[in-house]
Coordinates of C-alpha atoms and ligand atoms in Angstrom, one line a residue:
M1 CA 3.0 16.8 11.9
D2 CA 4.3 19.7 13.9
E3 CA 3.6 22.3 11.1
V4 CA 0.3 24.5 10.5
V5 CA -1.1 23.5 7.5
E6 CA -3.3 26.3 6.0
S7 CA -4.8 24.8 3.2
Y8 CA -5.9 21.5 2.8
R9 CA -8.2 19.4 0.6
L10 CA -10.8 17.4 2.6
F11 CA -11.6 14.3 0.1
V12 CA -15.7 13.3 1.7
L13 CA -17.7 11.3 -0.2
N14 CA -21.6 11.3 -0.7
P15 CA -21.8 13.8 2.4
Q16 CA -25.8 14.3 3.4
V17 CA -25.1 17.2 5.1
G18 CA -23.4 20.6 4.4
L19 CA -19.8 20.5 4.5
P20 CA -18.0 23.5 6.4
V21 CA -16.7 26.1 3.5
R22 CA -13.7 28.2 4.9
A23 CA -10.8 29.7 3.6
G24 CA -8.2 27.1 2.5
V25 CA -10.2 24.0 2.4
S26 CA -10.7 22.6 -0.9
P27 CA -13.4 19.8 -1.1
V28 CA -12.4 16.4 -3.2
T29 CA -14.9 13.7 -4.0
P30 CA -15.9 11.2 -6.5
F31 CA -19.4 10.9 -5.2
V32 CA -21.2 14.4 -4.6
G33 CA -23.6 14.1 -1.9
P34 CA -26.6 16.7 -1.1
G35 CA -24.5 18.3 2.0
M36 CA -21.8 19.5 -1.2
R37 CA -24.1 20.6 -4.4
G38 CA -23.7 24.2 -5.4
V39 CA -20.2 24.1 -3.1
A40 CA -17.9 26.4 -5.9
T41 CA -14.9 25.3 -5.1
L42 CA -15.7 21.3 -5.0
E43 CA -13.8 19.2 -7.5
Y44 CA -15.0 16.4 -8.6
V45 CA -13.1 13.1 -9.9
P46 CA -14.6 11.1 -11.8
C47 CA -14.5 7.5 -10.4
R48 CA -16.6 4.7 -10.1
L49 CA -17.2 3.2 -6.4
S50 CA -14.2 -0.2 -6.9
L51 CA -11.6 2.3 -7.9
V52 CA -11.4 4.8 -5.1
P53 CA -9.7 3.0 -2.9
R54 CA -6.8 3.3 -5.2
L55 CA -7.4 6.8 -5.9
L56 CA -6.4 6.9 -2.1
A57 CA -3.2 4.8 -2.4
G58 CA -2.2 7.4 -5.2
P59 CA -3.3 11.1 -6.1
C60 CA -5.6 11.4 -3.2
R61 CA -3.4 9.5 -0.4
P62 CA -4.6 11.0 3.1
D63 CA -2.6 12.8 5.7
V64 CA -5.7 12.1 8.4
V65 CA -8.2 10.2 8.1
V66 CA -11.6 10.7 10.5
L67 CA -13.6 7.9 11.6
H68 CA -16.7 7.0 12.5
T69 CA -16.7 4.5 15.1
S70 CA -18.8 2.5 17.6
P71 CA -17.2 2.4 21.4
P72 CA -14.6 -0.1 22.2
V73 CA -15.9 -4.1 22.9
N74 CA -12.9 -6.7 23.6
G75 CA -9.8 -4.0 22.0
R76 CA -12.0 -3.5 18.6
V77 CA -14.2 -0.8 17.3
S78 CA -16.8 -0.7 14.6
L79 CA -17.4 1.3 11.9
G80 CA -21.1 1.0 12.3
T81 CA -23.0 1.9 9.0
E82 CA -20.0 2.7 6.6
V83 CA -17.1 1.2 6.4
N84 CA -17.1 1.5 2.1
I85 CA -14.0 3.0 1.5
L86 CA -12.9 3.6 5.1
P87 CA -10.9 0.5 5.6
A88 CA -8.5 2.1 2.3
A89 CA -8.5 5.4 3.7
V90 CA -6.8 4.0 7.1
E91 CA -4.2 1.6 5.4
A92 CA -3.3 4.2 3.2
A93 CA -2.7 7.2 5.7
R94 CA -1.0 4.9 7.9
A95 CA 1.0 3.8 5.0
G96 CA 2.4 7.5 4.8
G97 CA 2.6 8.0 8.5
G98 CA -0.6 10.2 8.8
L99 CA -3.1 10.3 11.5
V100 CA -6.3 8.7 12.1
I101 CA -8.8 10.0 14.4
A102 CA -12.0 8.4 15.8
Q103 CA -15.0 10.1 17.4
L104 CA -16.2 6.6 19.6
N105 CA -20.4 6.9 19.3
P106 CA -22.5 5.1 22.0
A107 CA -25.3 5.6 19.0
M108 CA -23.0 3.8 16.6
P109 CA -24.2 0.1 16.2
Y110 CA -21.7 -2.5 16.2
T111 CA -21.8 -4.6 12.7
F112 CA -19.8 -7.2 11.8
G113 CA -17.3 -7.7 8.7
D114 CA -14.6 -5.5 7.5
G115 CA -15.8 -2.3 9.7
E116 CA -14.2 -3.6 12.7
L117 CA -11.3 -2.4 13.6
A118 CA -8.2 -2.8 16.7
L119 CA -9.0 0.4 18.6
D120 CA -4.4 0.9 18.3
I121 CA -5.0 2.2 15.1
V122 CA -6.6 4.9 16.3
D123 CA -4.4 7.6 17.5
L124 CA -6.8 10.0 18.5
A125 CA -9.8 9.2 20.5
V126 CA -12.9 11.4 21.2
E127 CA -15.7 9.8 22.9
A128 CA -19.0 11.8 21.7
H129 CA -22.5 10.9 21.6
Q130 CA -24.3 11.9 18.2
P131 CA -27.6 10.5 17.0
L132 CA -27.2 9.3 13.6
P133 CA -28.5 10.9 10.4
N134 CA -31.6 9.2 9.0
P135 CA -32.9 9.9 6.1
A136 CA -36.2 12.0 4.8
V137 CA -38.9 10.0 4.3
R138 CA -40.3 10.4 0.8
A139 CA -43.6 8.8 -0.5
G140 CA -43.2 7.1 -3.5
D141 CA -45.9 8.7 -6.3
E142 CA -48.0 6.6 -8.8
V143 CA -45.8 6.2 -11.6
V144 CA -42.6 5.3 -8.9
R145 CA -45.5 2.7 -8.0
A146 CA -46.1 1.3 -11.0
I147 CA -42.5 1.6 -12.2
G148 CA -41.2 -0.6 -8.7
E149 CA -43.8 -3.7 -9.4
R150 CA -42.7 -3.7 -13.7
V151 CA -39.2 -4.3 -12.0
A152 CA -40.2 -7.1 -9.4
A153 CA -41.7 -9.1 -12.2
L154 CA -37.9 -9.2 -13.2
V155 CA -36.6 -10.5 -10.1
A156 CA -37.4 -14.0 -9.2
D157 CA -36.9 -16.1 -6.4
G158 CA -33.6 -16.5 -4.8
A159 CA -32.2 -13.5 -6.9
T160 CA -29.4 -11.8 -5.0
L161 CA -30.4 -8.0 -5.2
Q162 CA -28.1 -4.6 -5.5
L163 CA -30.4 -2.0 -4.9
G164 CA -29.3 1.3 -6.3
I165 CA -30.2 4.5 -4.8
G166 CA -33.5 6.5 -4.8
G167 CA -37.0 6.6 -5.0
V168 CA -37.2 3.5 -7.6
P169 CA -35.1 1.5 -5.8
N170 CA -37.3 1.6 -2.6
A171 CA -40.2 1.0 -4.4
T172 CA -39.2 -2.4 -6.2
L173 CA -38.6 -3.4 -2.7
A174 CA -41.7 -2.5 -1.8
A175 CA -43.3 -4.9 -4.5
L176 CA -41.2 -8.1 -3.7
T177 CA -42.8 -9.0 -0.3
G178 CA -43.6 -11.8 -1.9
R179 CA -40.8 -13.0 -3.1
R180 CA -39.3 -15.8 -1.3
G181 CA -35.4 -16.7 -1.0
L182 CA -33.8 -13.3 -1.8
R183 CA -30.2 -12.7 -1.5
V184 CA -29.1 -9.4 -1.0
W185 CA -24.5 -8.3 -2.7
T186 CA -25.1 -4.5 -2.4
E187 CA -23.0 -1.6 -2.4
T188 CA -26.1 0.0 0.5
F189 CA -29.4 -0.7 1.8
S190 CA -31.8 0.9 3.9
D191 CA -35.7 0.4 5.4
G192 CA -36.7 -1.7 2.1
V193 CA -34.3 -4.7 3.5
L194 CA -35.2 -5.2 6.6
A195 CA -39.5 -4.8 5.5
L196 CA -38.4 -7.8 2.8
D197 CA -36.5 -9.8 6.3
R198 CA -40.5 -9.3 8.2
A199 CA -42.3 -10.8 5.4
G200 CA -39.7 -13.8 5.0
A201 CA -39.0 -12.9 1.8
L202 CA -34.9 -13.1 2.4
D203 CA -33.2 -16.1 2.5
T204 CA -32.0 -16.7 6.3
G205 CA -29.2 -18.6 5.1
A206 CA -27.1 -16.4 3.4
D207 CA -25.3 -13.2 3.9
L208 CA -26.7 -10.2 3.8
V209 CA -23.9 -8.2 2.5
T210 CA -23.2 -4.6 2.0
S211 CA -20.6 -1.4 2.4
F212 CA -23.0 1.0 4.3
L213 CA -26.4 1.5 5.3
F214 CA -28.4 4.9 5.5
G215 CA -32.0 4.5 7.3
S216 CA -34.0 4.5 10.4
A217 CA -33.5 4.1 13.9
E218 CA -35.2 0.7 13.9
L219 CA -32.9 -0.2 10.9
Y220 CA -29.8 0.6 12.8
G221 CA -31.3 -0.9 15.8
W222 CA -31.6 -4.4 13.7
V223 CA -27.9 -4.4 12.4
D224 CA -26.6 -4.0 15.7
R225 CA -24.2 -7.3 16.7
N226 CA -26.9 -8.9 13.6
P227 CA -24.6 -11.9 12.6
R228 CA -26.6 -12.0 9.1
V229 CA -25.5 -8.0 8.5
R230 CA -21.8 -8.1 7.4
L231 CA -20.5 -4.8 6.0
L232 CA -17.4 -5.0 3.8
R233 CA -15.0 -3.1 2.2
T234 CA -15.5 -1.8 -1.1
E235 CA -12.9 -3.3 -2.7
T236 CA -14.7 -7.4 -2.4
V237 CA -18.7 -5.3 -2.3
N238 CA -17.8 -3.4 -5.5
D239 CA -15.7 -6.1 -7.3
P240 CA -17.1 -6.7 -10.4
G241 CA -15.5 -10.2 -10.3
V242 CA -17.0 -11.1 -7.5
I243 CA -20.3 -9.4 -8.3
A244 CA -20.6 -11.7 -11.2
R245 CA -20.3 -14.7 -8.9
Q246 CA -23.3 -13.8 -7.1
P247 CA -26.1 -16.4 -8.1
A248 CA -29.1 -14.5 -10.1
M249 CA -27.1 -11.3 -9.4
T250 CA -30.3 -8.9 -10.4
S251 CA -28.5 -4.7 -10.5
I252 CA -31.5 -2.8 -10.2
N253 CA -30.3 1.4 -10.7
T254 CA -32.1 4.1 -11.6
A255 CA -31.1 7.1 -14.2
L256 CA -32.2 10.4 -14.5
Q257 CA -31.5 10.6 -18.5
V258 CA -31.3 6.8 -20.8
D259 CA -30.8 7.3 -24.4
L260 CA -31.8 4.7 -27.5
H261 CA -28.7 3.3 -27.2
A262 CA -29.2 2.0 -23.8
Q263 CA -26.3 4.8 -22.1
V264 CA -27.5 6.1 -19.1
N265 CA -26.7 9.2 -17.4
A266 CA -27.3 9.0 -13.8
S267 CA -25.0 11.7 -12.6
H268 CA -25.4 15.3 -13.9
V269 CA -28.2 17.6 -14.4
R270 CA -27.5 20.4 -16.9
G271 CA -24.1 19.7 -17.5
R272 CA -23.4 20.5 -13.5
V273 CA -22.8 17.4 -11.2
W274 CA -25.4 16.1 -9.3
S275 CA -24.1 12.9 -7.8
G276 CA -21.3 10.3 -9.7
F277 CA -20.7 7.6 -10.9
G278 CA -21.3 5.4 -7.3
G279 CA -21.1 1.7 -7.8
Q280 CA -23.3 1.6 -10.9
P281 CA -21.2 0.7 -13.4
D282 CA -19.4 -1.9 -11.1
F283 CA -22.5 -3.4 -10.7
V284 CA -24.2 -3.1 -13.9
A285 CA -21.2 -5.3 -15.5
G286 CA -21.1 -7.6 -12.3
A287 CA -25.0 -8.4 -12.8
L288 CA -24.1 -8.6 -16.8
H289 CA -21.4 -11.4 -16.7
A290 CA -23.2 -13.5 -13.5
P291 CA -25.1 -16.8 -14.4
G292 CA -28.7 -15.6 -14.8
G293 CA -27.2 -12.6 -13.4
H294 CA -29.9 -8.5 -15.1
A295 CA -28.9 -5.2 -15.0
V296 CA -32.3 -3.4 -14.6
I297 CA -32.2 0.3 -15.2
A298 CA -35.5 2.0 -14.2
L299 CA -36.9 5.4 -14.2
P300 CA -39.8 7.5 -14.6
S301 CA -40.1 8.4 -18.7
W302 CA -41.2 12.0 -18.2
H303 CA -39.5 15.1 -16.0
A304 CA -42.3 17.1 -14.8
K305 CA -40.6 19.8 -13.3
S306 CA -38.5 20.5 -16.6
D307 CA -41.5 19.0 -18.5
T308 CA -39.1 16.8 -21.0
S309 CA -38.8 13.2 -22.0
T310 CA -36.1 11.4 -19.3
V311 CA -35.7 9.4 -22.6
V312 CA -33.6 11.3 -25.1
A313 CA -32.1 9.8 -29.0
A314 CA -28.7 10.6 -27.7
L315 CA -27.5 11.6 -24.4
D316 CA -25.4 15.2 -23.9
E317 CA -24.6 14.2 -20.9
P318 CA -21.8 12.1 -19.4
T319 CA -22.3 8.2 -19.2
T320 CA -22.6 6.8 -16.0
S321 CA -23.4 3.2 -17.2
F322 CA -24.6 1.1 -20.6
Q323 CA -25.2 -2.2 -21.9
H324 CA -28.4 -3.5 -19.6
S325 CA -30.7 -6.4 -20.0
Y326 CA -33.9 -4.4 -19.6
V327 CA -34.9 -0.6 -19.3
V328 CA -38.1 0.4 -17.5
S329 CA -40.3 2.7 -16.8
E330 CA -44.1 3.4 -15.8
H331 CA -45.1 2.4 -19.5
G332 CA -43.2 -1.2 -19.8
T333 CA -40.0 -3.1 -20.6
A334 CA -37.4 -2.9 -23.1
A335 CA -35.9 -6.2 -23.1
L336 CA -32.3 -5.6 -24.5
W337 CA -30.4 -8.6 -24.3
G338 CA -28.9 -9.2 -27.6
R339 CA -31.4 -6.9 -29.5
S340 CA -30.3 -5.2 -32.4
V341 CA -29.0 -1.5 -32.3
Q342 CA -32.4 -0.6 -34.3
G343 CA -34.4 -3.1 -32.1
Q344 CA -33.1 -1.6 -29.0
A345 CA -34.3 2.0 -29.8
R346 CA -37.2 0.4 -31.4
D347 CA -38.4 -1.0 -28.1
I348 CA -37.2 2.4 -25.8
I349 CA -39.1 4.3 -28.0
A350 CA -42.0 2.0 -27.5
H351 CA -42.2 0.1 -24.5
V352 CA -40.5 3.5 -22.0
A353 CA -40.9 6.4 -23.8
D354 CA -43.5 8.8 -22.8
P355 CA -46.2 9.0 -25.9
R356 CA -45.3 12.4 -26.0
A357 CA -41.5 11.6 -27.1
R358 CA -42.6 8.6 -29.5
D359 CA -42.3 10.6 -32.7
G360 CA -39.5 12.6 -31.9
L361 CA -37.8 10.5 -31.2
T362 CA -38.9 8.4 -33.7
R363 CA -38.1 10.7 -36.6
H364 CA -34.6 10.8 -35.0
V365 CA -34.0 6.8 -35.9
E366 CA -35.2 7.6 -39.4
A367 CA -33.4 10.2 -40.1
T368 CA -30.0 8.6 -38.8
A369 CA -31.2 5.6 -40.2
A370 CA -31.2 7.1 -43.8
T371 CA -27.5 9.5 -43.5
P372 CA -25.1 7.0 -44.8
S373 CA -22.2 6.1 -42.3
G374 CA -18.5 6.9 -43.4
Ligands
ACO1 C1 -24.5 5.1 -3.6 C2 -24.7 4.3 -4.8 O1 -23.8 4.1 -5.7 S1 -25.7 2.8 -5.1 C3 -24.9 2.1 -6.5 C4 -25.7 2.5 -7.7 N1 -25.4 3.7 -7.5 C5 -25.9 5.0 -8.3 O2 -26.9 4.9 -9.1 C6 -25.6 6.4 -8.5 C7 -26.0 7.3 -9.3 N2 -27.1 7.3 -8.8 C8 -27.6 8.1 -8.1 O3 -27.2 9.8 -8.1 C9 -28.9 9.0 -8.0 O4 -30.2 7.7 -7.9 C10 -30.0 9.6 -9.2 C11 -29.7 11.0 -9.3 C12 -29.8 8.9 -10.5 C13 -31.7 9.4 -8.7 O5 -31.4 9.7 -8.0 P1 -33.2 10.1 -6.9 O6 -33.0 10.3 -5.4 O7 -34.4 9.2 -7.5 O8 -34.0 11.5 -7.9 P2 -34.0 13.1 -8.3 O9 -36.1 12.3 -8.5 O10 -34.4 13.2 -6.7 O11 -33.6 13.3 -9.0 C14 -32.4 14.2 -9.5 C15 -32.7 15.6 -9.5 O12 -32.6 15.8 -11.2 C16 -33.4 16.7 -11.5 N3 -33.5 15.8 -12.5 C17 -34.1 14.4 -12.7 N4 -33.9 13.8 -13.6 C18 -34.1 15.1 -14.7 C19 -34.2 15.3 -16.0 N5 -34.0 14.6 -16.6 N6 -34.0 16.7 -16.5 C20 -33.8 17.5 -15.7 N7 -33.3 17.4 -14.4 C21 -33.7 16.4 -13.6 C22 -34.9 16.1 -10.4 O13 -35.5 17.1 -10.4 C23 -34.1 16.3 -9.1 O14 -33.4 18.1 -8.5 P3 -34.2 18.6 -7.8 O15 -34.3 18.2 -6.4 O16 -34.2 20.1 -8.0 O17 -36.1 18.6 -8.1

């Protein structure tokens, strides 16, 4: 690799902090994080998370991979808080004769699972101490707390949980401290799972499986060399077939909009990409196929800032997931499994939509029911 590269594509996933925007660098991502929103040159590649490793082995094969790891222990480093797609990226780079660079950071916890890598797969290592980022703590409002309680009412003792990102999943965890024997099989978790452990709500005999973590310094201390916590690669964690084998798998995700066909937009705001599919379609499909499983979508019924209903007649943004067991808002829960298309629409209007939106949505249903098809 002697030549000087003047322009390159930078493949990143969910960056929390701003990326260096320089001439010749084009960022590419299947999931837009806060650090990338508004970057004019951003190339968004729609892809569910379970399939991102295949992007890396094919159209987005990396020449150089930069890792952030723990310091070595017995000749191995750990990817710590983020395993996710990184083992696949390392394999793809090495298969193509590429380079693996690592920052060895004493602040990075050593986590067990697929992120433990032999140091000799690293071509260049730089030791640098750097505190890990922590998410801003956002206090959930009354609406979000009410939704969390309604969703928690759908979670039985002994269920296996996947929680997506955002205020609603966090509020749900806070309402689950009274449950017992809960298991965790999720793409990501934060301090809410630590709180469940402290409350005695988790099955202490089952591994807590995830692919990445984002939380407080206390969470990072708890996962360090914790044999109960296993960070596995996304090909395993997000495989819908493996998700479907988890007992009473309950996926809990939020959304920006839901329509009367129970289709969900969780990735676009006003025609522009805000996040991406992430693992939502993987977990929704897996949970629907699991024994005793449920796929839950929970969202506030009204978006105060734009003063609009989040329940719409038909999505005019790209769909992130479709077909769910339950749709929940602060007003109630629509149980959709086995309902007709008319029944789904009626229940979403009656139980999920804000009262201000109900008449308009009902008029839409009546008008479309009266229109002959074909
Ligand atoms: C990493 C993973 O994949 S985990 C597995 C699950 N994965 C996913 O669910 C992926 C997709 N989901 C997501 O990205 C998130 O869960 C989201 C975006 C749906 C919700 O996240 P939250 O943090 O709760 O969203 P938030 O309430 O901040 O809304 C995001 C933005 O959209 C705006 N917005 C929300 N709803 C609407 C609406 N109906 N109309 C217009 N704008 C809206 C908000 O105002 C906010 O913008 P702002 O910050 O400028 O005010």
